[in-house]
Coordinates of N, CA and C in Angstrom, one line a residue:
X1 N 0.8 -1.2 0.0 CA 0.0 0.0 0.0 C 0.9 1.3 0.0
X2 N 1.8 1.3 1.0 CA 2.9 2.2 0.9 C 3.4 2.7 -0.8
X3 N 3.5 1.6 -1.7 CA 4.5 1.9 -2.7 C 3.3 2.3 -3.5
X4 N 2.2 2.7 -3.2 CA 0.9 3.0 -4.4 C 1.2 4.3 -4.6
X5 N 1.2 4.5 -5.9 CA 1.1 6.1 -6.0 C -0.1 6.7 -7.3
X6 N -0.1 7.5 -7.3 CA -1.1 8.3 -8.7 C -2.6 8.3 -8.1
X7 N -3.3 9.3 -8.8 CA -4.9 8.9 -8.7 C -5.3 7.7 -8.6
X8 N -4.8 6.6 -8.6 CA -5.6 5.7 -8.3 C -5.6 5.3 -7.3
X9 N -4.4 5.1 -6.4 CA -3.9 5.0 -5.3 C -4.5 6.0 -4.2
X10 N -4.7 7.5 -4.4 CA -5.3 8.3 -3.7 C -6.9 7.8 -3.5
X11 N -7.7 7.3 -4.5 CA -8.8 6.8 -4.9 C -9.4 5.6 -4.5
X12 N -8.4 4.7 -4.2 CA -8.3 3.9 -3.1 C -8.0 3.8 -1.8
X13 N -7.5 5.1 -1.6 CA -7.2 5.3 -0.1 C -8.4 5.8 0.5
X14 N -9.5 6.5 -0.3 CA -10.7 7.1 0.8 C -11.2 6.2 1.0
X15 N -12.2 6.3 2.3 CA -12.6 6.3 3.5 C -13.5 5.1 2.2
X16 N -14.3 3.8 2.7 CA -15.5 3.3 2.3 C -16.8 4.1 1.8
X17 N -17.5 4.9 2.7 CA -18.5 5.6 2.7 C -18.1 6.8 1.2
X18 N -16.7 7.1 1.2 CA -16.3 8.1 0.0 C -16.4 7.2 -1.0
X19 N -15.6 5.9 -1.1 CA -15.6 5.3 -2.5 C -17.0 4.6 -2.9
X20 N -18.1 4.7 -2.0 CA -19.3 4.0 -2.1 C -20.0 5.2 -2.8
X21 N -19.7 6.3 -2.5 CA -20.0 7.7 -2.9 C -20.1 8.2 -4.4
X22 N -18.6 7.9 -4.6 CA -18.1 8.1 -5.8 C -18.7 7.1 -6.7
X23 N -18.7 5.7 -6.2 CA -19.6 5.1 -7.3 C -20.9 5.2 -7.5
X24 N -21.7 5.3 -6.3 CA -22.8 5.6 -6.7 C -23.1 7.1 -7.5
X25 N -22.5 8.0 -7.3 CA -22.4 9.0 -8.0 C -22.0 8.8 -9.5
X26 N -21.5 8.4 -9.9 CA -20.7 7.8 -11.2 C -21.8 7.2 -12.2
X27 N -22.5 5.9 -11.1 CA -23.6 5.7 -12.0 C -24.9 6.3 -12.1
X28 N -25.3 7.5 -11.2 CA -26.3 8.6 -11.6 C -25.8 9.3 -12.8
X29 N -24.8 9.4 -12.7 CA -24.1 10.6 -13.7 C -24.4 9.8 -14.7
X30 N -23.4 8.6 -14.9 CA -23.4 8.0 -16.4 C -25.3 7.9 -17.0
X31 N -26.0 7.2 -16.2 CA -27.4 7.7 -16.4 C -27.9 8.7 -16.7
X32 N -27.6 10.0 -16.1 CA -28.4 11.0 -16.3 C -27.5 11.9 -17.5
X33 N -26.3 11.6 -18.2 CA -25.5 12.0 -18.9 C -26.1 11.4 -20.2
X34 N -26.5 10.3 -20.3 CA -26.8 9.1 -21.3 C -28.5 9.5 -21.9
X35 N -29.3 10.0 -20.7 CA -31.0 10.1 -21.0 C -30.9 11.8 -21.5
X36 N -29.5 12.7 -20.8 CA -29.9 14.0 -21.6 C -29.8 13.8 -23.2
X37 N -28.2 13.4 -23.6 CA -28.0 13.1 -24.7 C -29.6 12.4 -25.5
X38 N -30.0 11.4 -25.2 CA -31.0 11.0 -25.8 C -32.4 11.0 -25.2
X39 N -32.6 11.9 -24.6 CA -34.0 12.1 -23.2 C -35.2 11.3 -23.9
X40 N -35.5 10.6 -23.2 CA -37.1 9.9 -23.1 C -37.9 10.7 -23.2
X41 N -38.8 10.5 -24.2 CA -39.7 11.4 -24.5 C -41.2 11.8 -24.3
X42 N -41.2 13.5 -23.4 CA -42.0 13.5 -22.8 C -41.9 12.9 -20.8
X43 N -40.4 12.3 -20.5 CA -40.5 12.0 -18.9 C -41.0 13.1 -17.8
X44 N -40.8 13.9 -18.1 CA -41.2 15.1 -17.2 C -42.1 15.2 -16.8
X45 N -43.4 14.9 -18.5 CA -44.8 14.6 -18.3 C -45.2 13.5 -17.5
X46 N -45.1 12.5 -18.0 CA -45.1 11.1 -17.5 C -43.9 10.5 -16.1
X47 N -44.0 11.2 -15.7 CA -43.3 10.6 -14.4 C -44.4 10.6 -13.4
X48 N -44.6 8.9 -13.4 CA -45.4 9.0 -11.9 C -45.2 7.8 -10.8
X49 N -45.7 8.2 -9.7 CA -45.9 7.4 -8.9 C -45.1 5.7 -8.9
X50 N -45.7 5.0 -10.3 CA -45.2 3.8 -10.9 C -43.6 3.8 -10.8
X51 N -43.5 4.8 -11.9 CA -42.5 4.7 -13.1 C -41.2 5.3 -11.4
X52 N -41.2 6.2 -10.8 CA -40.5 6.6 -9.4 C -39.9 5.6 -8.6
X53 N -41.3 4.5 -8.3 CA -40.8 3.4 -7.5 C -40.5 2.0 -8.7
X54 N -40.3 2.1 -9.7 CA -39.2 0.9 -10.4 C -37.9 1.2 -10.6
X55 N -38.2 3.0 -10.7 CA -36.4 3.5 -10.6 C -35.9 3.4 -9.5
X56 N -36.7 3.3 -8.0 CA -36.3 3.3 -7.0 C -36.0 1.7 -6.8
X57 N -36.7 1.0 -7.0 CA -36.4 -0.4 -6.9 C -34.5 -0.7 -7.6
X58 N -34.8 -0.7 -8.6 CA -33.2 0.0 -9.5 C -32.5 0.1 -8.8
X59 N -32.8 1.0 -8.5 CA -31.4 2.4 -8.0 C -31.2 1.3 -6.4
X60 N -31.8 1.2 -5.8 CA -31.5 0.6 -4.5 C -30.6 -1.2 -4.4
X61 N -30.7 -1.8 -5.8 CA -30.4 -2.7 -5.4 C -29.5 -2.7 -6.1
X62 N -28.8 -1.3 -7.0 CA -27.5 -1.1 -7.6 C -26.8 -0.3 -6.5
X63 N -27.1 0.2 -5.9 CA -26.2 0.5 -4.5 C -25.9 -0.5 -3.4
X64 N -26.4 -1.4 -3.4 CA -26.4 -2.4 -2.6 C -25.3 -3.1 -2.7
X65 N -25.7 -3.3 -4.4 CA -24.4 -4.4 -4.9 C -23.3 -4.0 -5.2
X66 N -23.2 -2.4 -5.6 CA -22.1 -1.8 -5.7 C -21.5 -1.7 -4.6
X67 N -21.4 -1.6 -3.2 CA -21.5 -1.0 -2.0 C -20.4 -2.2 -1.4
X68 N -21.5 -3.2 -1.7 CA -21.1 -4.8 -0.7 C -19.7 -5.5 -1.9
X69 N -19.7 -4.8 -2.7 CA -18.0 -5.2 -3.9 C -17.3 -4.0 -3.1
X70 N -17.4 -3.2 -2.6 CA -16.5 -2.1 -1.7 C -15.6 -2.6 -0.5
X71 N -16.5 -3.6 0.0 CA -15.8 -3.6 1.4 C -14.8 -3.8 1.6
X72 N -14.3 -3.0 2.5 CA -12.4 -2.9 2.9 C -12.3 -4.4 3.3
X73 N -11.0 -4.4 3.4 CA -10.5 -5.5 3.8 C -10.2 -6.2 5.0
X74 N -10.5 -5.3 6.1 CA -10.4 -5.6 7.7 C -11.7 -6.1 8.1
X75 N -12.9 -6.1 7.2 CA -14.4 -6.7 7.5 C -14.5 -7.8 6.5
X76 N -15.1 -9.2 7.0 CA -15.4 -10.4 6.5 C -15.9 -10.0 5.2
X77 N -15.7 -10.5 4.3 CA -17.2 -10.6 3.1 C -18.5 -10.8 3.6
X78 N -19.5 -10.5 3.3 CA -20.8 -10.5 3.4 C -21.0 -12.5 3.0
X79 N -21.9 -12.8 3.7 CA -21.8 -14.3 3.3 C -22.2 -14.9 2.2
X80 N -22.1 -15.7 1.7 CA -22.6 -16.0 0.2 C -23.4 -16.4 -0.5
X81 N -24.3 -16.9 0.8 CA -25.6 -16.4 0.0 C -26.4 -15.3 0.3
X82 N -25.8 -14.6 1.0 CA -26.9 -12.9 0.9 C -25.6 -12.1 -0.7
X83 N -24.9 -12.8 -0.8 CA -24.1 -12.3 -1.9 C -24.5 -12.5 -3.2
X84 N -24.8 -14.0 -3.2 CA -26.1 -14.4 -4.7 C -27.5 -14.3 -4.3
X85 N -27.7 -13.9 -3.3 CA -29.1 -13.3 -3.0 C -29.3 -11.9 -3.7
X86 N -28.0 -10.7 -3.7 CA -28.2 -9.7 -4.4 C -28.1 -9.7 -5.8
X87 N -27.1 -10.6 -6.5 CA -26.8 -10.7 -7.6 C -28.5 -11.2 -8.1
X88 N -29.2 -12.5 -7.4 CA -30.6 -12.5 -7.7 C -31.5 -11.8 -7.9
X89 N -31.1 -11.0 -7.2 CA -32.1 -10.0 -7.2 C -32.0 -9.2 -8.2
X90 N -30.6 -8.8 -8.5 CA -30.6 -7.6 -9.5 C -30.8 -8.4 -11.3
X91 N -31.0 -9.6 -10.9 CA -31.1 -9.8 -12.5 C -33.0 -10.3 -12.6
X92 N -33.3 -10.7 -11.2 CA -35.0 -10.9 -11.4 C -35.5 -9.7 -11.3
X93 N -35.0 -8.6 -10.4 CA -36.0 -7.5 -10.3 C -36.2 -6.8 -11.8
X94 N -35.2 -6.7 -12.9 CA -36.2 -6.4 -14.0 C -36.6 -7.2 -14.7
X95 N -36.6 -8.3 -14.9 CA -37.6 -9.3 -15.4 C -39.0 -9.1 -15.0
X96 N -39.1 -9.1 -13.7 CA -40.4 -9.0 -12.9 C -41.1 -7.5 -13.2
X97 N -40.4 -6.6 -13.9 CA -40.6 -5.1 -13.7 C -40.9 -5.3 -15.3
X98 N -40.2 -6.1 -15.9 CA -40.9 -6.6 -17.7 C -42.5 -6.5 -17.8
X99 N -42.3 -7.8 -17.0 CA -43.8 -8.5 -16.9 C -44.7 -8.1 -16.5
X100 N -44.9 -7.4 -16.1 CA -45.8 -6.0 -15.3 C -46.6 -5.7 -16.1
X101 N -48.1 -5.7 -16.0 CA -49.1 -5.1 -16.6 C -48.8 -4.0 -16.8
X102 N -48.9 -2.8 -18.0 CA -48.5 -1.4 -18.5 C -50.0 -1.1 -17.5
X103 N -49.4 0.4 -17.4 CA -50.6 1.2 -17.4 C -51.6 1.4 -18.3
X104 N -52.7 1.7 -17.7 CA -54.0 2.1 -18.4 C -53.6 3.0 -19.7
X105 N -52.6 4.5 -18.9 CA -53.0 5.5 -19.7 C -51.4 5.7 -19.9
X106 N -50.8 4.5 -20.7 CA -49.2 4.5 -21.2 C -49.4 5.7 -22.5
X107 N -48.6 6.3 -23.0 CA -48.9 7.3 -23.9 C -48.7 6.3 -25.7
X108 N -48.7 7.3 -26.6 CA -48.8 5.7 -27.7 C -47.5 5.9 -28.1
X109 N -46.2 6.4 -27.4 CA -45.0 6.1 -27.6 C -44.6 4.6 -27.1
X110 N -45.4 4.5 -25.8 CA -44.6 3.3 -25.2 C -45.0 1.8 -25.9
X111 N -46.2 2.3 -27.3 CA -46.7 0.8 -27.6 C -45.6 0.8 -28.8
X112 N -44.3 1.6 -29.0 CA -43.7 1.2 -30.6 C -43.0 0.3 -30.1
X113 N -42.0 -0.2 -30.9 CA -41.0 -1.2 -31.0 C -41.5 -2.9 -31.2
X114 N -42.4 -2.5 -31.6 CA -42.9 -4.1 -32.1 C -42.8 -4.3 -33.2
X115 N -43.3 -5.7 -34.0 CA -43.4 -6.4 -35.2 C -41.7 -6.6 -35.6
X116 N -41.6 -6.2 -36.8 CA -40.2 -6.2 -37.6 C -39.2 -5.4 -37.0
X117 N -39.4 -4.1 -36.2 CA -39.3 -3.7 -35.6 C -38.2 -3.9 -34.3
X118 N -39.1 -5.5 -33.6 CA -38.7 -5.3 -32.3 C -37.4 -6.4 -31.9
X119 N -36.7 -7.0 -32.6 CA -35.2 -7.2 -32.7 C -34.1 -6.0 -32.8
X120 N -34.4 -5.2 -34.1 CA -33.2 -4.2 -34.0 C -33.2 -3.4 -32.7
X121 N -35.1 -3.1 -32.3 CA -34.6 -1.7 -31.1 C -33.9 -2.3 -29.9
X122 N -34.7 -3.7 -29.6 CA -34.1 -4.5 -28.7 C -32.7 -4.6 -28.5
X123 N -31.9 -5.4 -29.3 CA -30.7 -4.8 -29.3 C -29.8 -3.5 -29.4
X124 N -30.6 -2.2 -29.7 CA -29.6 -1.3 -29.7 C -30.3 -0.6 -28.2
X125 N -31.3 -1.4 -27.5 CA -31.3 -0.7 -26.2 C -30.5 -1.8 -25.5
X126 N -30.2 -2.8 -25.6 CA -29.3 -3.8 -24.6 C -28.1 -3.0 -25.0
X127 N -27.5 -2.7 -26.1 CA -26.1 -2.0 -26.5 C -26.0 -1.1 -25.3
X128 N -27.6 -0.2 -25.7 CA -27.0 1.4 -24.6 C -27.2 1.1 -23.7
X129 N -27.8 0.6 -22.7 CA -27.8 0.0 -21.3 C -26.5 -0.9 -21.5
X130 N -25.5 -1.2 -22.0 CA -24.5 -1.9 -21.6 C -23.2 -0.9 -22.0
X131 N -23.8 0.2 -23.0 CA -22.3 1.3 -22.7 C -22.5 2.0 -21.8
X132 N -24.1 2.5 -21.1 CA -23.9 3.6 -19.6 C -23.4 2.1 -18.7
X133 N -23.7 0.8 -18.7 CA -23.1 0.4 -17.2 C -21.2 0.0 -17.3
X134 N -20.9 -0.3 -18.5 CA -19.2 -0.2 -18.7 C -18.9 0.7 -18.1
X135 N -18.5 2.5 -17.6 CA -18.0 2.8 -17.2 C -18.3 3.0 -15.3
X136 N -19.7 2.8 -15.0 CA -19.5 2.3 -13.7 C -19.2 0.9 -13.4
X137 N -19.3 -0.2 -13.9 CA -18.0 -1.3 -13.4 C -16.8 -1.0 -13.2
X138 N -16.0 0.1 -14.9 CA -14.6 0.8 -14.5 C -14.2 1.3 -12.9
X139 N -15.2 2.4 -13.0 CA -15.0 2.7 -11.6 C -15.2 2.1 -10.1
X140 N -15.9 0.8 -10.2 CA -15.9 -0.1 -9.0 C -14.7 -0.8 -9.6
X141 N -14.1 -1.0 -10.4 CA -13.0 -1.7 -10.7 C -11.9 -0.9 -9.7
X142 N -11.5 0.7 -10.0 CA -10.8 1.3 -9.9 C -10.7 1.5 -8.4
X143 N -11.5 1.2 -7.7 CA -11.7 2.0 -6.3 C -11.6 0.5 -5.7
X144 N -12.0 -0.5 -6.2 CA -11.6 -1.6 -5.6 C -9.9 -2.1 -4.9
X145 N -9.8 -2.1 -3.5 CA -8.8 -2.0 -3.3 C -8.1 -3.4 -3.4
X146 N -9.0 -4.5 -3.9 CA -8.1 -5.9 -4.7 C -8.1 -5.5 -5.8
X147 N -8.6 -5.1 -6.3 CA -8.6 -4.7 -8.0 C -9.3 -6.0 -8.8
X148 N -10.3 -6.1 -7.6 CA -11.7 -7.3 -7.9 C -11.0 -8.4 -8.2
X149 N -9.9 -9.0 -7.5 CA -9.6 -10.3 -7.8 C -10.1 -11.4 -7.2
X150 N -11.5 -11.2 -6.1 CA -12.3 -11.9 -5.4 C -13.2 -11.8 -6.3
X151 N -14.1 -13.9 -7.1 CA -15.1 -13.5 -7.8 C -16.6 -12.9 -7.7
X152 N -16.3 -13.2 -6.2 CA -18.2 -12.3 -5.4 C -17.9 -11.1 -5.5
X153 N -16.7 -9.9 -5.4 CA -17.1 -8.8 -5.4 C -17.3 -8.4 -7.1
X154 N -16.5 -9.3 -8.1 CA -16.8 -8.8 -9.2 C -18.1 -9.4 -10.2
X155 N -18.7 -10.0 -9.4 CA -20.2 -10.7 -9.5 C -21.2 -9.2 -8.7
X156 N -21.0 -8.9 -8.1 CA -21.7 -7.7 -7.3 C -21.3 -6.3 -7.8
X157 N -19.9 -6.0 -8.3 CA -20.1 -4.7 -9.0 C -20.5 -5.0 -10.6
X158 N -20.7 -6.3 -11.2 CA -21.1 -6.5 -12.3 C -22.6 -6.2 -12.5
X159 N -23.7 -6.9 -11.4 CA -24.7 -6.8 -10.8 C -24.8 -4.9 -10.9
X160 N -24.3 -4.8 -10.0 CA -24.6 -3.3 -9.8 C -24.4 -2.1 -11.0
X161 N -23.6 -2.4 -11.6 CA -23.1 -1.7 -12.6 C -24.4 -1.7 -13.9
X162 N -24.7 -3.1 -14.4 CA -25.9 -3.6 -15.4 C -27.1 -2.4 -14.7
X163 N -27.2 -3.0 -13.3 CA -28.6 -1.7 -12.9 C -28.4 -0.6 -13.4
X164 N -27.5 0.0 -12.7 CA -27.2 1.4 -13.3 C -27.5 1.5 -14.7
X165 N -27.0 0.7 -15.4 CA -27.0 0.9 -16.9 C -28.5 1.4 -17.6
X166 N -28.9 -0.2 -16.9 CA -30.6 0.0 -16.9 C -31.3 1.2 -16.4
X167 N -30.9 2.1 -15.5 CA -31.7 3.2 -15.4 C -31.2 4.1 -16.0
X168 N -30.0 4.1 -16.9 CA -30.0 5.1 -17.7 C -30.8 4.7 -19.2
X169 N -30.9 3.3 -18.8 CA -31.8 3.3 -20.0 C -33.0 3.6 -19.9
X170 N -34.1 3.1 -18.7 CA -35.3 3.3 -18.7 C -35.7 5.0 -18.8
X171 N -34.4 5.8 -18.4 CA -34.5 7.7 -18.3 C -34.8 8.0 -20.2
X172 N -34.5 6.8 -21.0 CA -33.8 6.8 -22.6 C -34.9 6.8 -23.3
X173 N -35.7 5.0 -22.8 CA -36.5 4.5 -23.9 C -37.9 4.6 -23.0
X174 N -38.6 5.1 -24.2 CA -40.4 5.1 -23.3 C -41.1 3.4 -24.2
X175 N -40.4 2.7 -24.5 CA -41.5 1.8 -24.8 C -41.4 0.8 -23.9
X176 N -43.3 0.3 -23.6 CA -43.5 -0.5 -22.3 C -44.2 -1.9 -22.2
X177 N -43.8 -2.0 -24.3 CA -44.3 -3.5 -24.6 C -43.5 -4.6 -23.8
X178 N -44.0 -5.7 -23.4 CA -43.5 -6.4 -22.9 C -42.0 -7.5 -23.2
X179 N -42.7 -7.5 -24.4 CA -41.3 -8.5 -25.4 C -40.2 -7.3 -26.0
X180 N -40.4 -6.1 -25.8 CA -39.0 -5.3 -26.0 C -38.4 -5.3 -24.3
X181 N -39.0 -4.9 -23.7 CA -38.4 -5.0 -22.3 C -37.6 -6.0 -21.8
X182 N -38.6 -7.3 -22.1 CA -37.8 -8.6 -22.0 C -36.3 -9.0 -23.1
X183 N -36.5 -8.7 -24.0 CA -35.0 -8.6 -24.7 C -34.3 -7.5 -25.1
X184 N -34.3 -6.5 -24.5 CA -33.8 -4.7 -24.9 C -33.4 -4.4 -23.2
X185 N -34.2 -4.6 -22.4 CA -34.0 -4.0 -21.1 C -33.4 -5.0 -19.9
X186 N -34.4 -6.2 -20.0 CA -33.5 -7.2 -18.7 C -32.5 -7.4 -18.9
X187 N -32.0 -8.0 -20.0 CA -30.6 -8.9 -19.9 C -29.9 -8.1 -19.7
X188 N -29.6 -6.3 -19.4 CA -28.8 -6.0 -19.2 C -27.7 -6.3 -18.1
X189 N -28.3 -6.8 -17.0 CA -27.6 -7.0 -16.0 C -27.1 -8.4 -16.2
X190 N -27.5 -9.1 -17.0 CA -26.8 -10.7 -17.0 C -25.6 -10.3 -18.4
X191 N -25.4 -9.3 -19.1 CA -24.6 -9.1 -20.3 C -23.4 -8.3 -19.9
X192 N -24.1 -7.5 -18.4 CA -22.8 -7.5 -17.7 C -21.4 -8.6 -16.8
X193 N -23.0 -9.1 -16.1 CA -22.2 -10.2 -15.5 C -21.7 -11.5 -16.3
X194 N -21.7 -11.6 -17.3 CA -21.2 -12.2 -18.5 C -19.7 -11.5 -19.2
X195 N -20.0 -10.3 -19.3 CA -18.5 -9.6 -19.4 C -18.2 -9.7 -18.2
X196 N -18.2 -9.9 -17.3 CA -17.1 -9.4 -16.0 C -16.5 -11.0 -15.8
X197 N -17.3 -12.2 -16.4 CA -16.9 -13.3 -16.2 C -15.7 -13.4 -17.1
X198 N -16.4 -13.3 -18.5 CA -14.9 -13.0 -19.3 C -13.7 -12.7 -19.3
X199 N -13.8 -11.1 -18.6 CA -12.9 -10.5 -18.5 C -11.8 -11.3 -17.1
X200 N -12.8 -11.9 -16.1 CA -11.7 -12.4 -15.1 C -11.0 -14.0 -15.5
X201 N -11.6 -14.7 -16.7 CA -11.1 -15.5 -17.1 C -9.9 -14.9 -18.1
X202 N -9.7 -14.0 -18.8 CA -9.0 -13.4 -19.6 C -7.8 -12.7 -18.6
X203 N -8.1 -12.6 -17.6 CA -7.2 -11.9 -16.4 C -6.1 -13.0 -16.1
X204 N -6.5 -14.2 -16.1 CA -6.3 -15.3 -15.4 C -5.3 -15.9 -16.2
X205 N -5.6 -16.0 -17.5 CA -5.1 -16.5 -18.3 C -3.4 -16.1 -19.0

């Protein structure tokens, strides 16, 4: 630790609560940097009640998992199954948030992306929910003071990171058909945790 030096090393020296900070901040930003660039259309109007508490569901269980990939080194890991208990969570809670009956009064933006259609949008919204969550994994990479060489923390900022991505996408895309959500929106968190597997087999190698 002594021989660390540079921004990164500074970056790894704050306090838990700072580096928990900075990532959760990172992945608002990358979110809310991602939905100005291409803003959902009409959120301002349509923000309600619903749509508040799925982002909050989101947003809570990507802090969680980003948080619990933090922990210093002088505290046990979290056990392992409340460890794949979060990683569960964060890949069923948008599945579950798919399959959800739309609202009554969805506007008639959220019924496009179907027929011929609903392959390409699907894929180019798993793309952009997987380029806003790339640079918050970076930064749980960066502040990670193993440099995620344990596979539960890099299972949990992978987890975390996908969410994030996801709410910069849900800020992105207004459509609330069910079979674009299910292939455009959920897998984002399992496309993460799929790259982070790669990448630690490629580490290894």
């Amino acid at each position: 630790l002594d021989r660390e030096s540079g921004p990164v090393a500074w970056l790894r020296s704050r306090s838990t609560p700072a580096r928990v900070g900075i990532v959760a901040a990172s992945g608002l930003g990358c979110g809310l940097v991602a939905a100005m660039i291409v803003a959902r259309p009409g959120m301002a109007v349509e923000f309600t009640l619903r749509i508040a508490l799925e982002l909050s569901v989101l947003a809570g269980f990507a802090l969680l998992a980003l948080a619990s990939s933090l922990r210093p080194h002088q505290r046990p890991e979290i056990p392992q199954r409340l460890g794949w208990s979060l990683v569960g969570g964060a890949v069923l809670a948008p599945l579950i948030l798919a399959v959800l009956p739309m609202a009554d009064d969805v506007p008639q933006t959220a019924l496009g992306g179907g027929g011929e259609h609903l392959v390409p949008m699907a894929m180019t919204c798993l793309a952009y929910g997987f380029v806003i969550a790339v640079p918050v994994l970076l930064v749980a990479w960066v502040l990670d003071r193993g440099e995620h060489r344990g596979r539960p923390r890099v299972r949990l900022a992978a987890a975390g990171a996908g969410l994030a991505g996801l709410l910069g996408l849900e800020m992105h895309c207004p459509i609330q058909l069910h079979e674009h959500l299910m292939m455009g929106h959920a897998p984002v968190v399992l496309a993460m945790l799929l790259a982070a597997t790669l990448l630690g087999w490629a580490r290894r190698i």
